[in-house]
CSV table of C-alpha atoms and ligand atoms in Angstrom, one decimal:
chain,number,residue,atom,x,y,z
A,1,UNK,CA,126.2,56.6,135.1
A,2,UNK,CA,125.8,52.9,134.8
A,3,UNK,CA,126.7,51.1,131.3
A,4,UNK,CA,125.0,52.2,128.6
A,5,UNK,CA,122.6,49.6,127.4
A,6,UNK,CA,122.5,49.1,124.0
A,7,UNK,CA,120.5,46.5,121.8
A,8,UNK,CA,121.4,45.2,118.4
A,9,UNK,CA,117.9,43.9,116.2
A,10,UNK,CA,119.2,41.3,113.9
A,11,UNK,CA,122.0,38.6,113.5
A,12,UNK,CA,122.9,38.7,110.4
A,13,UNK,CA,126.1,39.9,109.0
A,14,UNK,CA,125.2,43.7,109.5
A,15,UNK,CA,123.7,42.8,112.6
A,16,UNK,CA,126.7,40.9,114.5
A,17,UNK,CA,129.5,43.2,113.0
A,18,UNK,CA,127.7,46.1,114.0
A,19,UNK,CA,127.7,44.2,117.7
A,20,UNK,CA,131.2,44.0,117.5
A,21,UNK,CA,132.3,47.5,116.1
A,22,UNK,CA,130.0,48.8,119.1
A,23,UNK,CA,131.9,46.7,122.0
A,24,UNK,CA,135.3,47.5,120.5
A,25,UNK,CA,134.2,51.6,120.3
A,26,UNK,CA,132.9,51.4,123.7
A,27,UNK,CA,134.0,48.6,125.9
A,28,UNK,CA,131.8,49.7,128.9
A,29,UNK,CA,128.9,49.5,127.1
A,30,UNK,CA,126.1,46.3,127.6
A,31,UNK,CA,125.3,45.0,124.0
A,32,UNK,CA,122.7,42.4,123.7
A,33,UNK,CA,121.7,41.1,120.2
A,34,UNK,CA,118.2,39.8,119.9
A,35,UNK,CA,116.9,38.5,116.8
A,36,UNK,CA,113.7,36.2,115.8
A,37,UNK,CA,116.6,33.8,113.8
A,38,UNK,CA,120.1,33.4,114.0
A,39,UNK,CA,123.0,31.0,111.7
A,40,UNK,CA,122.2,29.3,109.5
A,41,UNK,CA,119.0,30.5,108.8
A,42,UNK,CA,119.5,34.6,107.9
A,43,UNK,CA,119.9,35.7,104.4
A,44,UNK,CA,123.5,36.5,105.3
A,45,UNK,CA,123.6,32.2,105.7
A,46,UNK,CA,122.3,32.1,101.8
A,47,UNK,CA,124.4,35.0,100.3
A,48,UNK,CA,128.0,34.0,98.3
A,49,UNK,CA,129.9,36.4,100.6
A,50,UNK,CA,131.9,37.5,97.6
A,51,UNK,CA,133.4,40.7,98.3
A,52,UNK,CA,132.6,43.1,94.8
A,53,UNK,CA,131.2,45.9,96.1
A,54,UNK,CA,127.3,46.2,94.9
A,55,UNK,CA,126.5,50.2,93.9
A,56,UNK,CA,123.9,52.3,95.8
A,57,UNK,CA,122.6,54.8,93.4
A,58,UNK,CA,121.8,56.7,96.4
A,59,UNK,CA,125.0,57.3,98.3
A,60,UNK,CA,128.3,58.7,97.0
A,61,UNK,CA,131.0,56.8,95.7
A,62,UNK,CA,133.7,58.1,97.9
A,63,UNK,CA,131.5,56.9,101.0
A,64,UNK,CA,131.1,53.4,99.2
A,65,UNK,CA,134.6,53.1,98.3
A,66,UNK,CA,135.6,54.0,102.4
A,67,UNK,CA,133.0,50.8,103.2
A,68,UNK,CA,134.3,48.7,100.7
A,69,UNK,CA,138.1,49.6,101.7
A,70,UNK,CA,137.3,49.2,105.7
A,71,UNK,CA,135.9,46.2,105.1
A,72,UNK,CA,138.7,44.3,102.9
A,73,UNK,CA,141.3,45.7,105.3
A,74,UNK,CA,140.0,44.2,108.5
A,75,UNK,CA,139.0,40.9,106.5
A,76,UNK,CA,142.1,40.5,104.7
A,77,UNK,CA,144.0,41.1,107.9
A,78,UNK,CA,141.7,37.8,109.4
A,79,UNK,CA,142.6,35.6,106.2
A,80,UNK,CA,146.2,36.5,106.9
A,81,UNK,CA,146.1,35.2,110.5
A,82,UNK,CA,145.5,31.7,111.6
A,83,UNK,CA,141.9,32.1,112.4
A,84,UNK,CA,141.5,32.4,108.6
A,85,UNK,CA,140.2,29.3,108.0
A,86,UNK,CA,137.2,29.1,111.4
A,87,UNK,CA,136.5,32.9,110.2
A,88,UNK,CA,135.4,30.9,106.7
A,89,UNK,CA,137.8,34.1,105.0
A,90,UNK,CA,140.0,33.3,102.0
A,91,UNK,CA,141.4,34.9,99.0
A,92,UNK,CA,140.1,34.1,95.8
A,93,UNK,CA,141.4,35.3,92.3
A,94,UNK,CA,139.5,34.9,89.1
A,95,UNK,CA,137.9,37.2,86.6
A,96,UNK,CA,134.9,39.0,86.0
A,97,UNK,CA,133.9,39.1,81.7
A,98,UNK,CA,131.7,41.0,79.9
A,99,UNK,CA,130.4,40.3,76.2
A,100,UNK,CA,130.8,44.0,75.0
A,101,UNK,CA,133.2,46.1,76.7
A,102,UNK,CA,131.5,48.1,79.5
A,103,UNK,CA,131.3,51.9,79.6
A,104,UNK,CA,133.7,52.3,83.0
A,105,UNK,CA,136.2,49.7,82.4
A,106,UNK,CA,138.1,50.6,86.0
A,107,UNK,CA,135.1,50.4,88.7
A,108,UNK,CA,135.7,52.6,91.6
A,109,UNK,CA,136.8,49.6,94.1
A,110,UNK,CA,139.4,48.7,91.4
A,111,UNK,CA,142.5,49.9,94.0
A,112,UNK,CA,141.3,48.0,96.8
A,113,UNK,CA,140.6,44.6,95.4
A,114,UNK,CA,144.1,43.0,95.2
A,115,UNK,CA,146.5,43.0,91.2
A,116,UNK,CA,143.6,44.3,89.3
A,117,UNK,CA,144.6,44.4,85.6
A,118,UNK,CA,142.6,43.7,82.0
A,119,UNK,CA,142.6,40.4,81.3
A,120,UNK,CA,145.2,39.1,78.3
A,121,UNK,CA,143.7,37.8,75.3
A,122,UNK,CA,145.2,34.3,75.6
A,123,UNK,CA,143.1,34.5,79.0
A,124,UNK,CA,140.1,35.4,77.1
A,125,UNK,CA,139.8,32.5,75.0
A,126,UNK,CA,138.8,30.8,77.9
A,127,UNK,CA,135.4,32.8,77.3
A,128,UNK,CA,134.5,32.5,73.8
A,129,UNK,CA,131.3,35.1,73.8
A,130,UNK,CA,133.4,37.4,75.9
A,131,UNK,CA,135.4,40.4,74.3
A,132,UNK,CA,136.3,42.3,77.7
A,133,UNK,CA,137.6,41.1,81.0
A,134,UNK,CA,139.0,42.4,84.3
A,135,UNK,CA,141.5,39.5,86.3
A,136,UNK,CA,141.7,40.2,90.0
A,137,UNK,CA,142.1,38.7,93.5
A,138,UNK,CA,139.6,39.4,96.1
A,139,UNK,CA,138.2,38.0,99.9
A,140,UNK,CA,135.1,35.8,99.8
A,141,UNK,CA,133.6,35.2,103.3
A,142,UNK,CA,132.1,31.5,103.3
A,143,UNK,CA,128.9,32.7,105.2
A,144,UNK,CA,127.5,30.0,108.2
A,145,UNK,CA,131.5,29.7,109.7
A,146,UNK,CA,131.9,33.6,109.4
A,147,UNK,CA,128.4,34.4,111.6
A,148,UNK,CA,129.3,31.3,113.6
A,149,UNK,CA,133.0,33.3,114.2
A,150,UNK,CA,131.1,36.6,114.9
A,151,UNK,CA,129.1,35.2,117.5
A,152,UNK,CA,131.6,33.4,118.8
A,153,UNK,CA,133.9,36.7,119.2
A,154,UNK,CA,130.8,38.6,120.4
A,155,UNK,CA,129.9,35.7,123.4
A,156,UNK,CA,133.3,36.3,124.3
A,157,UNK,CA,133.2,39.4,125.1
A,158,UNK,CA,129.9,39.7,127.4
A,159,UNK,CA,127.5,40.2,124.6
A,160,UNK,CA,124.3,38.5,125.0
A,161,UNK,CA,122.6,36.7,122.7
A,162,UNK,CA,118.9,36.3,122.6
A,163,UNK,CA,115.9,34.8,120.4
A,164,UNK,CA,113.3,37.4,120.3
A,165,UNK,CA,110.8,39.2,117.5
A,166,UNK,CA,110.7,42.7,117.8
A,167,UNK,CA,107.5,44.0,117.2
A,168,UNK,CA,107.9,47.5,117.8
A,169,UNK,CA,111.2,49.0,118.6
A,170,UNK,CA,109.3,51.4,121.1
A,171,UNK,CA,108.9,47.5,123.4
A,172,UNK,CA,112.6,48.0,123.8
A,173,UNK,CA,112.6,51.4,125.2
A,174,UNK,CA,112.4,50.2,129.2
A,175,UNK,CA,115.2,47.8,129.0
A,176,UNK,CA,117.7,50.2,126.4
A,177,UNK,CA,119.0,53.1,126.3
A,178,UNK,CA,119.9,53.1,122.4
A,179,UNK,CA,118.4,50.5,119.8
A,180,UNK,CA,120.2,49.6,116.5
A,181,UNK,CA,118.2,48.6,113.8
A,182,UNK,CA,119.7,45.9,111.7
A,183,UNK,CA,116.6,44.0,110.8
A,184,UNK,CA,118.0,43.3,107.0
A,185,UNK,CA,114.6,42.9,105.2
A,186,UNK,CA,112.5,42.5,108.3
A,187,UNK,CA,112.6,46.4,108.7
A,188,UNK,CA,110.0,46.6,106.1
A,189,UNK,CA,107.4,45.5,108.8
A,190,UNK,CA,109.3,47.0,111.8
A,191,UNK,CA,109.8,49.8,111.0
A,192,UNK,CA,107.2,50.5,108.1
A,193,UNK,CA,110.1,51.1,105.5
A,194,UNK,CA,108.1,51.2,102.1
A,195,UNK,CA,111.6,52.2,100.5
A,196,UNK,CA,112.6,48.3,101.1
A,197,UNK,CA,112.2,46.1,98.9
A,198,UNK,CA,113.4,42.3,98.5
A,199,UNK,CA,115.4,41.2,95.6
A,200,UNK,CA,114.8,37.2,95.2
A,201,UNK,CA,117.9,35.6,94.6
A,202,UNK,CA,118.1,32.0,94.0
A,203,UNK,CA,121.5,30.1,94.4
A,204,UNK,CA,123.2,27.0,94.4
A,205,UNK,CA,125.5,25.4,96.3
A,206,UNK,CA,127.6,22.7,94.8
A,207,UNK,CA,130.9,19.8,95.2
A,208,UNK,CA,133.3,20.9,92.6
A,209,UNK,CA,136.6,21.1,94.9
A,210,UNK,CA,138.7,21.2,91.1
A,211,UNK,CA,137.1,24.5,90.7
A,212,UNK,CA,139.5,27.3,91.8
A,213,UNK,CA,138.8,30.4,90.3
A,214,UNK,CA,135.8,32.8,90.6
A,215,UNK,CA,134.0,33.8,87.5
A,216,UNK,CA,131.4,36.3,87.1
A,217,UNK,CA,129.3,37.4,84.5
A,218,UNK,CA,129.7,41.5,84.4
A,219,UNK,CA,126.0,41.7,84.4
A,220,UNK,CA,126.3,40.2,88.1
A,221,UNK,CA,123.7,37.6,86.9
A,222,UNK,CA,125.7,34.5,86.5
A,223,UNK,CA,128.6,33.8,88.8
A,224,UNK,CA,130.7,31.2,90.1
A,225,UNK,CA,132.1,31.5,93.3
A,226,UNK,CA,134.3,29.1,95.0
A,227,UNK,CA,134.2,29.0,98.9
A,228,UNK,CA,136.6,26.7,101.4
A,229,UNK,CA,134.1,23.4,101.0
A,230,UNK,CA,131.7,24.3,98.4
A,231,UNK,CA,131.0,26.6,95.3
A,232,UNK,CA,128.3,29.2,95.0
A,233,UNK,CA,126.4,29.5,91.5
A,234,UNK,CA,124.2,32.4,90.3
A,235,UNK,CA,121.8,33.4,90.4
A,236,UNK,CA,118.6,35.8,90.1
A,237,UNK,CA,117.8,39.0,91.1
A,238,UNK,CA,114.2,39.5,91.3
A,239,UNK,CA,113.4,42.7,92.3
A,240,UNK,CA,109.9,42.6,94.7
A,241,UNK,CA,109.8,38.8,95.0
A,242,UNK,CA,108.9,37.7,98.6
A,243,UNK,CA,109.2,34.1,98.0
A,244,UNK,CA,111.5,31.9,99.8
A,245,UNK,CA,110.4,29.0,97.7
A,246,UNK,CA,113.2,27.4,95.3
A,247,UNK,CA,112.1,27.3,91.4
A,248,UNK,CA,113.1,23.9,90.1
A,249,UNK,CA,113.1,26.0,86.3
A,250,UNK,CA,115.3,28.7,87.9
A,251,UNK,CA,117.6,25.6,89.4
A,252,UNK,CA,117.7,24.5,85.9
A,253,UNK,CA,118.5,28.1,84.0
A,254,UNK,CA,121.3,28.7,87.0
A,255,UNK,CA,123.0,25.7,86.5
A,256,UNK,CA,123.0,25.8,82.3
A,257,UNK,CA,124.4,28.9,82.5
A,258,UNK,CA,126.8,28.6,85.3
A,259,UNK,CA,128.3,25.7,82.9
A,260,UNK,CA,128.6,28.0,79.7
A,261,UNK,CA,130.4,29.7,81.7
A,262,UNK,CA,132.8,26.6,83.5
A,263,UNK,CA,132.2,23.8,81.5
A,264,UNK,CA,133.4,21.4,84.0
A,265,UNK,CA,130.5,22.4,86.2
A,266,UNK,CA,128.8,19.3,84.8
A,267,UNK,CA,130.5,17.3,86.6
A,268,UNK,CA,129.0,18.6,89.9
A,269,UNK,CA,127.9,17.0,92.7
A,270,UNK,CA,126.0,17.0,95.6
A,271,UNK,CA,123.9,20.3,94.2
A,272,UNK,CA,121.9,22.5,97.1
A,273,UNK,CA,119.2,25.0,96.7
A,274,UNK,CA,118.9,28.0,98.3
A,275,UNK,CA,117.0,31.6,98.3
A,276,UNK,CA,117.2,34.4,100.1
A,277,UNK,CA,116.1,38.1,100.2
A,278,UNK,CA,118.0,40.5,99.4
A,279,UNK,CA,117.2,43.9,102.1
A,280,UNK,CA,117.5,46.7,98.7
A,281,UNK,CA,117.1,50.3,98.8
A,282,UNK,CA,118.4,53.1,96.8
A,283,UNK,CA,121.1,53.3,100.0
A,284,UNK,CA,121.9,52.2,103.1
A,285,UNK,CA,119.7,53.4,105.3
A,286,UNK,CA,122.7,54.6,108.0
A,287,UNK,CA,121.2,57.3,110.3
A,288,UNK,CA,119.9,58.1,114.5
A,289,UNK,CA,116.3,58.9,114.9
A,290,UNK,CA,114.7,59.9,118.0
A,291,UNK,CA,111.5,58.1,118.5
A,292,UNK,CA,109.4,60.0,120.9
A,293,UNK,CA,106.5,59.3,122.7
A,294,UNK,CA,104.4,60.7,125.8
A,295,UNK,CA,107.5,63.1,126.2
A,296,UNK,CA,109.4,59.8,126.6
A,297,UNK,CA,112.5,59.2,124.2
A,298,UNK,CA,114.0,56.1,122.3
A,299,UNK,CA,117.8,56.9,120.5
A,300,UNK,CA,118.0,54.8,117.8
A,301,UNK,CA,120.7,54.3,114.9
A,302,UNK,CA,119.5,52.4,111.8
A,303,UNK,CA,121.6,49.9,109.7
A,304,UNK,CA,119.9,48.2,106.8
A,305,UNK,CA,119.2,47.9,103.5
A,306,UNK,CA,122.5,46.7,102.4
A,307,UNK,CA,120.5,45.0,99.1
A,308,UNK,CA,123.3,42.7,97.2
A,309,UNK,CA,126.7,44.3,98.6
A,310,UNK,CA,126.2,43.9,102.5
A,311,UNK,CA,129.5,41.6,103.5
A,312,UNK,CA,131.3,43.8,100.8
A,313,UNK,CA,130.8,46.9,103.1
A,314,UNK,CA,129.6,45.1,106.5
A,315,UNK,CA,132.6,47.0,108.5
A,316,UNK,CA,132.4,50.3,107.1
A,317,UNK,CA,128.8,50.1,107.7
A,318,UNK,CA,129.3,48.6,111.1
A,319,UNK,CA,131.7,51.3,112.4
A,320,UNK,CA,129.6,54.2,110.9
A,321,UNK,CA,126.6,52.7,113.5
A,322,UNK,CA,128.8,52.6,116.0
A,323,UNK,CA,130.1,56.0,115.4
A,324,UNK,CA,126.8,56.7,115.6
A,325,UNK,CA,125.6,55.0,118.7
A,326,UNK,CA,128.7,56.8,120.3
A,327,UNK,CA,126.8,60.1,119.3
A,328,UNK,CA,123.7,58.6,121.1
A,329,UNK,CA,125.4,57.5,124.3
A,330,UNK,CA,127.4,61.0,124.6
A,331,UNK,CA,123.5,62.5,124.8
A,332,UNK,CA,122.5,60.6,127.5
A,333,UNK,CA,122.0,62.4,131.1
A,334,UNK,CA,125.1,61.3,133.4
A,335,UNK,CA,127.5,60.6,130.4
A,336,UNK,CA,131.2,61.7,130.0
A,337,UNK,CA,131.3,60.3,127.0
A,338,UNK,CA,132.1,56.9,127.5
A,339,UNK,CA,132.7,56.0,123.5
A,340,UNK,CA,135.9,56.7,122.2
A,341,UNK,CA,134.7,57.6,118.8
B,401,LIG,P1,119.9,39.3,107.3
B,401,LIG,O1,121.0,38.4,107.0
B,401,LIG,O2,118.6,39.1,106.6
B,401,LIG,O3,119.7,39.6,108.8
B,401,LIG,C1,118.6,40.2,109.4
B,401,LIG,C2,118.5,39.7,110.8
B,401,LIG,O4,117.4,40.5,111.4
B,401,LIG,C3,118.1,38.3,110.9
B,401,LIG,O5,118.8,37.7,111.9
B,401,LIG,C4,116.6,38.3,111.2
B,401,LIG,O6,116.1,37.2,111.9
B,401,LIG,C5,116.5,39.6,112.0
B,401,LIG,N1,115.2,40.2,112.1
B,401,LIG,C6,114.5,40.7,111.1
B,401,LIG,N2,113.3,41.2,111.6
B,401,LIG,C7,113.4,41.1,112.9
B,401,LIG,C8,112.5,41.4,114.0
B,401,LIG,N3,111.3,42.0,113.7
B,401,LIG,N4,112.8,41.1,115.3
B,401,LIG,C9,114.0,40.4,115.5
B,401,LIG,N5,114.9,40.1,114.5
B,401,LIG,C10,114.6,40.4,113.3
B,401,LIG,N6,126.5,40.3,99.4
B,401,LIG,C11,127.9,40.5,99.2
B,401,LIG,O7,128.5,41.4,99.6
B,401,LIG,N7,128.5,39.5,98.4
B,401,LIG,C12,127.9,38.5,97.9
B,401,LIG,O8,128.5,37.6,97.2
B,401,LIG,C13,126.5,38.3,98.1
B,401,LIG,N8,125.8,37.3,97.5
B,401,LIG,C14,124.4,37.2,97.7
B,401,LIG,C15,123.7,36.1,97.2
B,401,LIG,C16,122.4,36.0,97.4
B,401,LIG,C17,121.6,34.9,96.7
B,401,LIG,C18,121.7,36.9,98.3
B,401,LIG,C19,120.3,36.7,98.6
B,401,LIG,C20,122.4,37.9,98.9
B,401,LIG,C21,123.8,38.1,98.6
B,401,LIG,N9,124.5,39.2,99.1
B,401,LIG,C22,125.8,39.3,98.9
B,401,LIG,C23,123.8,40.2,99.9
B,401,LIG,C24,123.9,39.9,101.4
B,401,LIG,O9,123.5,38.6,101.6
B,401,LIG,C25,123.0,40.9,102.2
B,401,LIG,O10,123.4,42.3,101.8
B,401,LIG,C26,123.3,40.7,103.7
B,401,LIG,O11,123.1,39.4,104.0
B,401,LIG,C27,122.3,41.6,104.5
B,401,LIG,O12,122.6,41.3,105.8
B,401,LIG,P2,121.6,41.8,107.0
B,401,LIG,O13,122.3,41.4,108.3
B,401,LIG,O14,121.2,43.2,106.8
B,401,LIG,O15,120.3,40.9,106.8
């Protein structure tokens, strides 16, 4: 049997580590990613890349704990490793404080994340309206150099990249033998998913290089996020919002409360503005379908809907599809099973 041709939809962060966990589970395999835009302009390009894992109501905790725990192991290998710093993947420690103290005080990704502990009270006074607080040290991806690395890995090992908008996944069904669906919010349209929905979220991105810790408000509304070059402040989550246009009011809001938070954030230069959509759903949306027509049949594994936790699990998630498009290929006439999964 020739190679099994297989084609990625999207380039965002689901989209090119799902590339990669496909050529490293079956190197004989053709992988092409086509997507209609690639870095910088995906949501992945807008998001903080912090990695706190996001809950899906809809999926159990042990599955989202093995995501979470794939994903911080192969990351925290890369920001161990001197490609850390083109990968865009450092450590970051800081603290995450609440104004009463919440009902689960030890989430479930508490033994993954790196010296998790309650914060002391001498720490505390740092946050005067906050009675509760969690001190830990985590991975933060900073998001155009990470895709920029993925693609990079990706070109290097055969896959193709093209510019393309996919329709209809059924258009692919001459050129493919298995089509993975990593469309991020675009599967709404391709794929008709009325169980998507976008969740607005407005950012900025600032100069404050004195700024070393992370801080997050444990309503996941206001955050502070400090990346290599610049630092992320939240945000917004508003839940059915298609626009991409900035609010200058939201601007405003974000910043004031980014700097109750980090009073030194007035000093701040240099500030950016950015939005993106977040692709939300109850879960992941992490399965095969068979679409069929005219006795003719299309394998295809889906991988969206990653809402606001997608680089927190992007490998589990990625190796799951992969699992999965091994499943495909193994079905196909003239295969011996060419994955190793
Ligand atoms: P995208 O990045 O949107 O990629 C989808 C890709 O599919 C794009 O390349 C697009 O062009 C392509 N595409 C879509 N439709 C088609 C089509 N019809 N044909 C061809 N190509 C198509 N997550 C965290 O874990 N930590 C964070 O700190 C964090 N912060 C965030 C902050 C903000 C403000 C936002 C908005 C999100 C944040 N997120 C965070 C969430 C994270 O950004 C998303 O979960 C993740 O980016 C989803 O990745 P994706 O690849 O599925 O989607």
């Amino acid at each position: 049997m020739a190679a099994p041709k297989v084609a990625v939809v999207g380039a965002g962060v689901i989209g090119l580590s799902t590339a990669l966990c496909i050529t490293e589970a079956c190197p004989s395999c053709s992988v092409t990613v086509l997507s209609d835009q690639f870095s910088p302009n995906t949501t992945s390009d807008v998001a903080a890349g912090m990695l706190i894992p996001h809950t899906y109501p809809g999926t159990p905790i042990h599955v989202q704990k093995q995501w979470f725990k794939e994903t911080f192991t192969f990351l925290f290998a890369i920001s161990n490793s001197p490609e850390a710093s083109e990968a865009g993947i450092h450590l970051v420690s800081g603290w995450q404080v609440f104004k009463n103290t919440p009902k689960e005080e030890l989430p479930f990704w508490s033994d993954v994340v790196l010296g998790f502990r309650p914060m002391s009270e001498a720490e505390l006074q740092k946050f005067p309206q906050h009675r509760f607080g969690q001190a830990f040290t985590t991975l933060k991806c900073d998001c155009p150099p990470y895709l920029l690395w993925l693609e990079k890995r990706l070109k290097a090992t055969g896959v193709q990249m093209h510019t393309r908008k996919v329709t209809d996944l059924w258009d692919l069904h001459s050129e493919y033998n298995v089509v993975v669906n990593c469309a991020g919010i675009g599967a709404h349209q391709l794929v008709g998913d009325e169980k998507l929905f976008p969740v607005r979220g407005q950012v900025l991105k600032v100069h404050a290089p004195w700024v070393k810790n992370f801080i997050r408000d444990g309503d996941g509304l206001t955050y502070v996020y400090p990346g290599i070059h610049r630092v992320t402040l939240g945000g917004t989550r508003e839940k059915g919002s298609w626009s991409l246009s900035p609010d200058p009011g939201t601007t405003k809001d974000i910043f004031d409360r980014c700097c109750s938070l980090e009073p030194s954030l007035r000093g701040a230069q240099d500030i950016e503005v950015k939005v993106g959509l977040r692709p939300s759903r109850r879960c992941v949306r992490l399965q095969r379908e068979v679409l069929s027509r005219g006795g003719v049949k299309l394998l295809v594994v889906h991988n969206y809907g990653h809402g606001a936790g997608g680089f927190s699990v992007q490998r589990g998630t990625a190796k799951e599809a992969a699992r999965l498009v091994g499943e495909c290929i193994a079905t196909l006439p003239g295969s011996s099973s060419r994955a190793k999964l």
